[in-house]
C-alpha positions in Angstrom: 76.2 117.9 105.2 76.7 116.4 101.7 76.9 112.9 100.5 79.6 111.3 98.3 77.5 111.6 95.1 77.0 115.4 95.7 80.8 115.7 96.4 81.5 114.0 93.0 79.2 116.4 91.2 80.6 119.5 92.9 84.2 118.4 92.5 84.2 117.0 89.0 87.8 118.1 88.4 89.1 115.5 91.0 91.5 113.1 89.2 92.8 111.1 92.1 90.9 109.6 95.0 92.9 108.2 97.9 91.3 106.0 100.6 93.2 105.6 103.9 92.5 104.2 107.3 93.5 101.5 109.7 93.7 97.9 108.4 90.5 95.9 108.1 88.1 98.8 108.3 86.9 98.8 104.6 89.4 100.9 102.6 89.4 98.4 99.8 85.6 98.1 99.9 85.2 101.8 99.6 87.9 102.2 96.9 86.4 99.5 94.8 82.9 100.9 95.2 83.9 104.4 94.1 85.9 103.0 91.2 82.9 100.9 90.1 80.6 104.0 90.3 83.0 106.2 88.3 83.5 103.5 85.6 79.9 102.3 85.2 77.8 105.3 86.1 80.0 108.3 85.2 81.5 106.4 82.3 85.0 107.6 83.1 88.1 105.5 82.3 89.1 104.5 85.8 92.2 102.7 87.3 92.0 101.2 90.8 95.4 100.7 92.3 96.2 98.9 95.5 99.2 100.0 97.5 98.6 97.5 100.2 101.2 94.7 100.5 98.3 92.3 101.0 96.5 91.2 97.8 93.3 93.0 98.8 91.9 93.7 95.3 92.3 90.1 94.3 90.3 89.1 97.3 87.4 91.5 96.9 87.1 91.0 93.1 87.7 87.3 93.5 90.3 87.3 90.8 94.1 87.1 90.9 95.6 90.4 89.9 98.7 90.3 92.0 101.8 91.2 90.0 99.9 90.9 86.6 100.0 94.6 85.7 97.0 96.7 84.6 94.0 94.4 84.1 90.6 95.5 82.6 87.7 93.8 84.4 84.9 95.9 83.1 84.5 98.6 80.3 86.2 101.7 81.8 87.4 99.9 84.9 90.9 98.5 85.3 92.8 97.4 88.4 96.4 96.9 89.3 98.0 95.2 92.2 101.8 95.6 92.0 104.3 93.0 93.2 106.5 95.5 95.1 109.2 92.8 95.8 109.5 92.1 92.1 109.6 95.9 91.4 112.5 96.4 93.9 114.4 93.5 92.4 114.0 94.9 88.9 115.1 98.3 90.1 118.3 96.8 91.6 119.1 95.0 88.4 118.6 98.2 86.4 121.0 100.1 88.8 123.6 97.3 88.2 123.2 97.5 84.5 123.6 101.3 84.4 126.8 101.1 86.6 128.3 98.5 84.2 127.3 100.6 81.2 128.6 103.9 82.7 132.0 102.5 83.7 132.5 100.0 81.0 132.5 97.0 83.5 131.8 93.4 82.7 131.0 92.7 86.3 129.9 94.8 89.3 132.6 94.8 92.1 131.5 92.3 94.8 131.1 94.9 97.7 128.9 97.2 95.5 126.9 94.2 94.3 126.3 93.1 97.9 125.4 96.6 99.0 122.8 97.0 96.2 121.3 93.6 97.1 121.1 94.5 100.8 118.9 97.5 100.0 115.9 95.2 99.4 115.8 94.7 103.2 115.3 98.4 103.8 111.7 99.2 104.8 111.7 102.3 102.7 112.4 100.4 99.5 108.8 99.0 99.5 107.3 102.5 99.9 109.7 103.9 97.3 108.8 101.1 94.8 105.1 101.6 95.4 105.2 105.4 95.2 107.3 105.2 92.0 104.6 102.8 90.5 101.8 105.3 91.4 103.7 108.2 89.9 104.5 106.3 86.8 100.9 105.2 86.2 99.5 108.7 86.7 102.3 110.2 84.4 101.1 108.0 81.5 97.7 109.7 81.6 96.0 106.5 80.2 93.0 107.0 82.6 90.7 109.8 83.5 90.4 108.9 87.2 92.8 107.1 89.6 91.7 105.4 92.9 94.4 104.5 95.3 93.7 102.0 98.1 96.4 103.0 100.7 98.0 100.6 103.1 97.4 101.0 106.9 98.4 104.2 108.6 102.1 103.5 109.3 102.9 102.4 105.7 100.6 105.1 104.3 102.3 107.9 106.1 105.8 106.6 105.2 104.7 106.2 101.6 103.5 109.8 101.3 106.5 111.1 103.2 108.6 109.1 100.7 107.9 111.7 98.1 109.8 114.4 100.0 112.6 111.9 100.9 113.0 110.8 97.3 112.9 114.4 96.1 115.7 115.5 98.5 117.7 112.4 97.7 117.5 113.0 93.9 118.4 116.7 94.6 121.6 115.6 96.4 122.5 113.1 93.7 121.8 115.7 91.0 124.0 118.3 92.8 126.9 115.7 93.0 126.4 114.8 89.3 126.6 118.5 88.3 130.0 118.7 90.0 131.2 115.6 88.1 129.8 117.1 84.9 131.8 120.3 85.4 135.0 118.2 85.7 134.1 116.2 82.7 133.6 119.3 80.6 136.9 120.8 81.7 138.7 117.5 80.9 137.0 117.3 77.5 137.9 120.9 76.7 141.6 120.4 77.6 141.7 117.3 75.3 139.9 119.2 72.5 137.0 116.8 72.6 133.3 117.5 72.2 131.1 117.2 75.3 128.4 114.6 74.8 124.9 114.3 76.3 124.8 113.6 80.0 122.4 110.7 80.1 122.8 110.2 83.8 121.9 113.9 84.5 118.9 113.6 82.1 117.6 110.6 83.9 118.0 112.3 87.3 116.1 115.3 86.1 113.4 113.1 84.7 113.0 111.3 88.0 113.0 114.5 90.0 110.4 116.1 87.7 108.2 113.0 87.9 108.3 112.9 91.7 107.6 116.7 92.0 104.7 116.5 89.5 103.1 113.7 91.4 103.7 115.2 94.8 102.2 118.5 93.7 99.2 116.6 92.3 98.4 114.5 95.4 98.7 117.6 97.7 96.4 119.7 95.4 92.9 119.5 96.9 91.4 120.7 93.6 92.7 117.6 91.8 93.1 115.0 94.6 90.5 113.9 97.2 91.7 112.2 100.3 89.1 110.1 102.2 89.4 108.3 105.5 87.5 105.1 106.4 86.7 104.1 110.0 84.2 102.1 112.1 82.2 103.3 115.2 84.7 102.2 117.8 86.9 104.2 120.1 90.3 102.9 118.8 89.3 103.6 115.2 88.2 107.2 116.1 91.5 107.8 118.0 93.6 106.4 115.1 91.7 108.5 112.6 92.5 111.7 114.6 96.2 110.8 114.9 96.3 109.9 111.2 94.7 113.2 110.2 97.3 115.1 112.1 100.1 113.2 110.5 98.7 113.6 107.0 98.1 117.3 107.5 101.7 117.7 108.5 102.5 116.4 105.0 100.3 119.0 103.4 97.3 116.6 102.8 93.8 117.5 104.1 90.9 115.2 104.4 88.1 115.6 101.8 85.7 113.2 103.4 85.1 110.4 105.8 83.2 107.1 105.4 81.8 105.2 108.4 81.7 101.4 107.8 80.4 98.2 109.3 77.4 99.9 111.1 74.6 97.7 112.5 71.1 98.8 111.4 69.8 100.7 114.5 66.2 99.5 113.7 67.3 96.1 114.9 66.9 97.4 118.5 63.2 97.3 117.9 63.2 93.6 117.0 61.8 91.2 119.6 64.1 88.5 120.9 67.3 90.5 120.0 70.3 89.0 121.9 71.9 91.0 124.7 75.2 90.7 122.8 73.9 92.3 119.6 71.8 94.9 121.6 75.0 95.9 123.4 77.0 96.2 120.1 74.4 98.3 118.4 74.0 100.7 121.4 77.8 101.0 121.6 78.0 101.9 117.9 75.3 104.5 118.3 77.2 106.2 121.1 80.4 106.3 119.0 78.5 107.5 115.9 77.5 110.5 118.0 81.2 111.0 118.8 82.1 110.7 115.1 79.5 113.3 114.1 80.7 115.6 116.8 84.4 115.3 115.9 84.2 114.9 112.1 80.6 116.2 111.2 81.5 118.5 108.3 83.6 115.8 106.7 81.0 112.9 106.8 80.4 111.6 103.3 78.8 108.3 103.8 77.8 105.4 106.0 77.8 101.7 105.1 75.8 99.3 107.2 76.9 95.8 108.0 76.1 93.5 105.2 74.7 90.0 105.7 77.7 88.6 103.8 81.2 89.8 102.8 81.2 92.5 100.2 83.0 90.5 97.6 82.4 90.0 93.9 81.0 92.5 91.3 77.3 92.2 92.5 78.2 93.1 96.1 80.6 95.9 95.0 77.7 97.4 92.9 75.5 97.3 96.0 78.1 99.0 98.1 78.6 101.6 95.4 74.9 102.4 95.3 74.7 102.6 99.2 77.8 104.8 99.3 76.4 107.3 96.8 73.1 107.7 98.8 73.3 111.3 100.1 71.1 110.5 103.1 73.0 107.3 104.2 74.7 108.8 107.2 71.8 110.9 108.2 69.6 107.9 108.9 72.1 106.2 111.3 
């Protein structure tokens, strides 16, 4: 078995790291620790991006990043926590502006205006806005490494699936636009007029290319590493198995797995240990055996329970050092 540090050395071409798992198990902790290591030890320009609707990065770094764009917090390390609601609203306004521009309108017809506003209530709009933000940041190529802290399974699966949905939707719109363009060209020819640039078609093609490029990237195991985070409990193990099946159906395979919130087993030797804690440790040890049996070849690291919450740069640095220890999971 290899540790996370060995994985990083062997897979130096990985550009994107995605951490997924059930809510509250340590995805943000692991994402932040790996980003910290890449920026401070490997000296790579790194962007840490939270796709979770909760302001998790602001909590762990103890600073408010929410909706404030890309923010540098250390040399080589920047973070971004998008305000998806704001992004959806901006997207709706942009659609209205283009409709008015295309058709020479001063105002959008009321029924169309109401329809566009109602789309913000669609669950898929959040995933679409987040996915679009991820693709846009990667397309700019301002950083050498990108770390994505995924939302819990349900949102995460829908967000990854959104790539395929968006791509098919754009294909349909593009097909319809090509028909319209044919009619426009015939009409212009009959009138003896020159046919101008089709800005709508150019924009559709640009969107489609961006989605396909990003989708190809996150499903390419040579350029993207996909990690799961879980804790040694039955529900977390079952959820991880289900999530792996769902992600594999989307063409994404797990690169590694991190076990979090493990009580030090040596505590069992301590005199006066409470029955409650003894029972918890013994339970975790049983489930660690199950985890090794089910996911052994994928184990990359184990993080023990910390005496205080892993918040702030000092604690994140400690977690990064523990996560990179190649023998961390072997000693459990």
